[in-house]
């Protein structure tokens, strides 16, 4: 079984996220999604989420491409996650191009094109109009 892992906040879940998860699943048979916890988002990404970790986990678990959701609590956990879950492929959007190449020592690393026209920031701006 080919296992794939990806990481993200997935707050205000939108079709750009689903596009990524669909393509991630196409790279293997089993997709693990590490969702940033509220603390990690606030402390390390300065992101204040609209939905809590539990609510974002509920939403992402409902996506047909996703097999397992785990918490992302630190930048450093990726190597141990890849080892612990025996992951074959790490995948993430190309806004992170090159940032996780160190994982190539442990698994395949794939950067996928983002869905260009949508972002949570854009959604929030549009809703303010
Ligand atoms: N994404 C996408 N297209 C968009 C928006 C997001 O393909 N229009 C992808 C991102 O590239 C990422 C995933 O969807 O692969 C989740 O996006 P975010 O929730 O913004 O994740 P981010 O805050 O970038 O966190 O350790 C890695 C970080 O946790 C990634």
mmCIF file with all atom_site columns, C-alpha atoms and ligand atoms in Angstrom, residues 6-11 14 16-17 19-20 23 34 36 40-41 45 47 72 74-75 78 90-96 100 112-120, ligand 1:
data_model
loop_
_atom_site.group_PDB
_atom_site.id
_atom_site.type_symbol
_atom_site.label_atom_id
_atom_site.label_alt_id
_atom_site.label_comp_id
_atom_site.label_asym_id
_atom_site.label_entity_id
_atom_site.label_seq_id
_atom_site.pdbx_PDB_ins_code
_atom_site.Cartn_x
_atom_site.Cartn_y
_atom_site.Cartn_z
_atom_site.occupancy
_atom_site.B_iso_or_equiv
_atom_site.pdbx_formal_charge
_atom_site.auth_seq_id
_atom_site.auth_comp_id
_atom_site.auth_asym_id
_atom_site.auth_atom_id
_atom_site.pdbx_PDB_model_num
ATOM   1  C CA  . UNK A 1 6   ? 0.331   16.191 3.392  1.00 0.00 ? 6   UNK A CA  1
ATOM   2  C CA  . UNK A 1 7   ? 0.107   19.063 5.873  1.00 0.00 ? 7   UNK A CA  1
ATOM   3  C CA  . UNK A 1 8   ? -2.001  22.177 6.166  1.00 0.00 ? 8   UNK A CA  1
ATOM   4  C CA  . UNK A 1 9   ? -4.360  24.434 8.092  1.00 0.00 ? 9   UNK A CA  1
ATOM   5  C CA  . UNK A 1 10  ? -7.437  23.839 5.905  1.00 0.00 ? 10  UNK A CA  1
ATOM   6  C CA  . UNK A 1 11  ? -9.315  26.735 7.495  1.00 0.00 ? 11  UNK A CA  1
ATOM   7  C CA  . UNK A 1 14  ? -12.508 25.382 -0.055 1.00 0.00 ? 14  UNK A CA  1
ATOM   8  C CA  . UNK A 1 16  ? -8.551  24.533 -3.743 1.00 0.00 ? 16  UNK A CA  1
ATOM   9  C CA  . UNK A 1 17  ? -7.848  22.359 -0.710 1.00 0.00 ? 17  UNK A CA  1
ATOM   10 C CA  . UNK A 1 19  ? -8.218  19.759 -5.463 1.00 0.00 ? 19  UNK A CA  1
ATOM   11 C CA  . UNK A 1 20  ? -4.924  19.290 -3.621 1.00 0.00 ? 20  UNK A CA  1
ATOM   12 C CA  . UNK A 1 23  ? -4.352  14.887 -6.491 1.00 0.00 ? 23  UNK A CA  1
ATOM   13 C CA  . UNK A 1 34  ? -1.740  16.461 9.198  1.00 0.00 ? 34  UNK A CA  1
ATOM   14 C CA  . UNK A 1 36  ? -2.215  22.311 12.044 1.00 0.00 ? 36  UNK A CA  1
ATOM   15 C CA  . UNK A 1 40  ? 0.657   25.646 16.054 1.00 0.00 ? 40  UNK A CA  1
ATOM   16 C CA  . UNK A 1 41  ? -1.228  27.992 13.764 1.00 0.00 ? 41  UNK A CA  1
ATOM   17 C CA  . UNK A 1 45  ? 2.128   30.678 11.528 1.00 0.00 ? 45  UNK A CA  1
ATOM   18 C CA  . UNK A 1 47  ? -2.770  32.373 11.700 1.00 0.00 ? 47  UNK A CA  1
ATOM   19 C CA  . UNK A 1 72  ? 0.410   19.002 13.087 1.00 0.00 ? 72  UNK A CA  1
ATOM   20 C CA  . UNK A 1 74  ? 5.450   21.431 15.073 1.00 0.00 ? 74  UNK A CA  1
ATOM   21 C CA  . UNK A 1 75  ? 7.535   22.127 11.977 1.00 0.00 ? 75  UNK A CA  1
ATOM   22 C CA  . UNK A 1 78  ? 7.517   15.608 9.419  1.00 0.00 ? 78  UNK A CA  1
ATOM   23 C CA  . UNK A 1 90  ? 5.139   13.735 0.927  1.00 0.00 ? 90  UNK A CA  1
ATOM   24 C CA  . UNK A 1 91  ? 3.045   16.174 -1.099 1.00 0.00 ? 91  UNK A CA  1
ATOM   25 C CA  . UNK A 1 92  ? 2.157   19.828 -0.693 1.00 0.00 ? 92  UNK A CA  1
ATOM   26 C CA  . UNK A 1 93  ? 1.220   22.833 -2.813 1.00 0.00 ? 93  UNK A CA  1
ATOM   27 C CA  . UNK A 1 94  ? 3.939   24.582 -4.796 1.00 0.00 ? 94  UNK A CA  1
ATOM   28 C CA  . UNK A 1 95  ? 3.675   27.681 -2.627 1.00 0.00 ? 95  UNK A CA  1
ATOM   29 C CA  . UNK A 1 96  ? 6.083   25.591 -0.521 1.00 0.00 ? 96  UNK A CA  1
ATOM   30 C CA  . UNK A 1 100 ? 10.678  20.422 2.345  1.00 0.00 ? 100 UNK A CA  1
ATOM   31 C CA  . UNK A 1 112 ? 1.661   20.289 -6.772 1.00 0.00 ? 112 UNK A CA  1
ATOM   32 C CA  . UNK A 1 113 ? 0.381   23.457 -8.455 1.00 0.00 ? 113 UNK A CA  1
ATOM   33 C CA  . UNK A 1 114 ? -2.030  25.403 -6.255 1.00 0.00 ? 114 UNK A CA  1
ATOM   34 C CA  . UNK A 1 115 ? -5.540  26.251 -7.480 1.00 0.00 ? 115 UNK A CA  1
ATOM   35 C CA  . UNK A 1 116 ? -4.669  29.831 -8.388 1.00 0.00 ? 116 UNK A CA  1
ATOM   36 C CA  . UNK A 1 117 ? -7.916  31.754 -8.130 1.00 0.00 ? 117 UNK A CA  1
ATOM   37 C CA  . UNK A 1 118 ? -9.002  30.882 -4.602 1.00 0.00 ? 118 UNK A CA  1
ATOM   38 C CA  . UNK A 1 119 ? -7.614  31.466 -1.128 1.00 0.00 ? 119 UNK A CA  1
ATOM   39 C CA  . UNK A 1 120 ? -9.021  31.942 2.339  1.00 0.00 ? 120 UNK A CA  1
HETATM 40 N N1  . LIG B 2 .   ? -3.773  24.928 -1.554 1.00 0.00 ? 1   LIG B N1  1
HETATM 41 C C1  . LIG B 2 .   ? -3.969  24.820 -2.936 1.00 0.00 ? 1   LIG B C1  1
HETATM 42 N N2  . LIG B 2 .   ? -4.661  25.774 -3.579 1.00 0.00 ? 1   LIG B N2  1
HETATM 43 C C2  . LIG B 2 .   ? -5.181  26.830 -2.913 1.00 0.00 ? 1   LIG B C2  1
HETATM 44 C C3  . LIG B 2 .   ? -5.001  26.937 -1.515 1.00 0.00 ? 1   LIG B C3  1
HETATM 45 C C4  . LIG B 2 .   ? -4.285  25.960 -0.850 1.00 0.00 ? 1   LIG B C4  1
HETATM 46 O O1  . LIG B 2 .   ? -3.503  23.852 -3.562 1.00 0.00 ? 1   LIG B O1  1
HETATM 47 N N3  . LIG B 2 .   ? -5.872  27.772 -3.611 1.00 0.00 ? 1   LIG B N3  1
HETATM 48 C C5  . LIG B 2 .   ? -3.000  23.876 -0.876 1.00 0.00 ? 1   LIG B C5  1
HETATM 49 C C6  . LIG B 2 .   ? -1.738  24.402 -0.206 1.00 0.00 ? 1   LIG B C6  1
HETATM 50 O O2  . LIG B 2 .   ? -0.681  24.518 -1.157 1.00 0.00 ? 1   LIG B O2  1
HETATM 51 C C7  . LIG B 2 .   ? -1.478  23.309 0.823  1.00 0.00 ? 1   LIG B C7  1
HETATM 52 C C8  . LIG B 2 .   ? -2.895  22.857 1.205  1.00 0.00 ? 1   LIG B C8  1
HETATM 53 O O3  . LIG B 2 .   ? -3.772  23.305 0.157  1.00 0.00 ? 1   LIG B O3  1
HETATM 54 O O4  . LIG B 2 .   ? -0.797  22.222 0.215  1.00 0.00 ? 1   LIG B O4  1
HETATM 55 C C9  . LIG B 2 .   ? -3.350  23.456 2.516  1.00 0.00 ? 1   LIG B C9  1
HETATM 56 O O5  . LIG B 2 .   ? -3.255  24.863 2.416  1.00 0.00 ? 1   LIG B O5  1
HETATM 57 P P1  . LIG B 2 .   ? -3.177  25.726 3.772  1.00 0.00 ? 1   LIG B P1  1
HETATM 58 O O6  . LIG B 2 .   ? -4.274  25.303 4.673  1.00 0.00 ? 1   LIG B O6  1
HETATM 59 O O7  . LIG B 2 .   ? -3.008  27.172 3.400  1.00 0.00 ? 1   LIG B O7  1
HETATM 60 O O8  . LIG B 2 .   ? -1.810  25.168 4.393  1.00 0.00 ? 1   LIG B O8  1
HETATM 61 P P2  . LIG B 2 .   ? -0.566  26.016 4.915  1.00 0.00 ? 1   LIG B P2  1
HETATM 62 O O9  . LIG B 2 .   ? -1.054  27.082 5.840  1.00 0.00 ? 1   LIG B O9  1
HETATM 63 O O10 . LIG B 2 .   ? 0.229   26.362 3.740  1.00 0.00 ? 1   LIG B O10 1
HETATM 64 O O11 . LIG B 2 .   ? 0.174   24.946 5.864  1.00 0.00 ? 1   LIG B O11 1
HETATM 65 O O12 . LIG B 2 .   ? 3.747   22.263 7.419  1.00 0.00 ? 1   LIG B O12 1
HETATM 66 C C10 . LIG B 2 .   ? 3.072   22.750 6.274  1.00 0.00 ? 1   LIG B C10 1
HETATM 67 C C11 . LIG B 2 .   ? 1.993   23.728 6.645  1.00 0.00 ? 1   LIG B C11 1
HETATM 68 O O13 . LIG B 2 .   ? 1.150   23.195 7.648  1.00 0.00 ? 1   LIG B O13 1
HETATM 69 C C12 . LIG B 2 .   ? 1.168   24.103 5.417  1.00 0.00 ? 1   LIG B C12 1
#
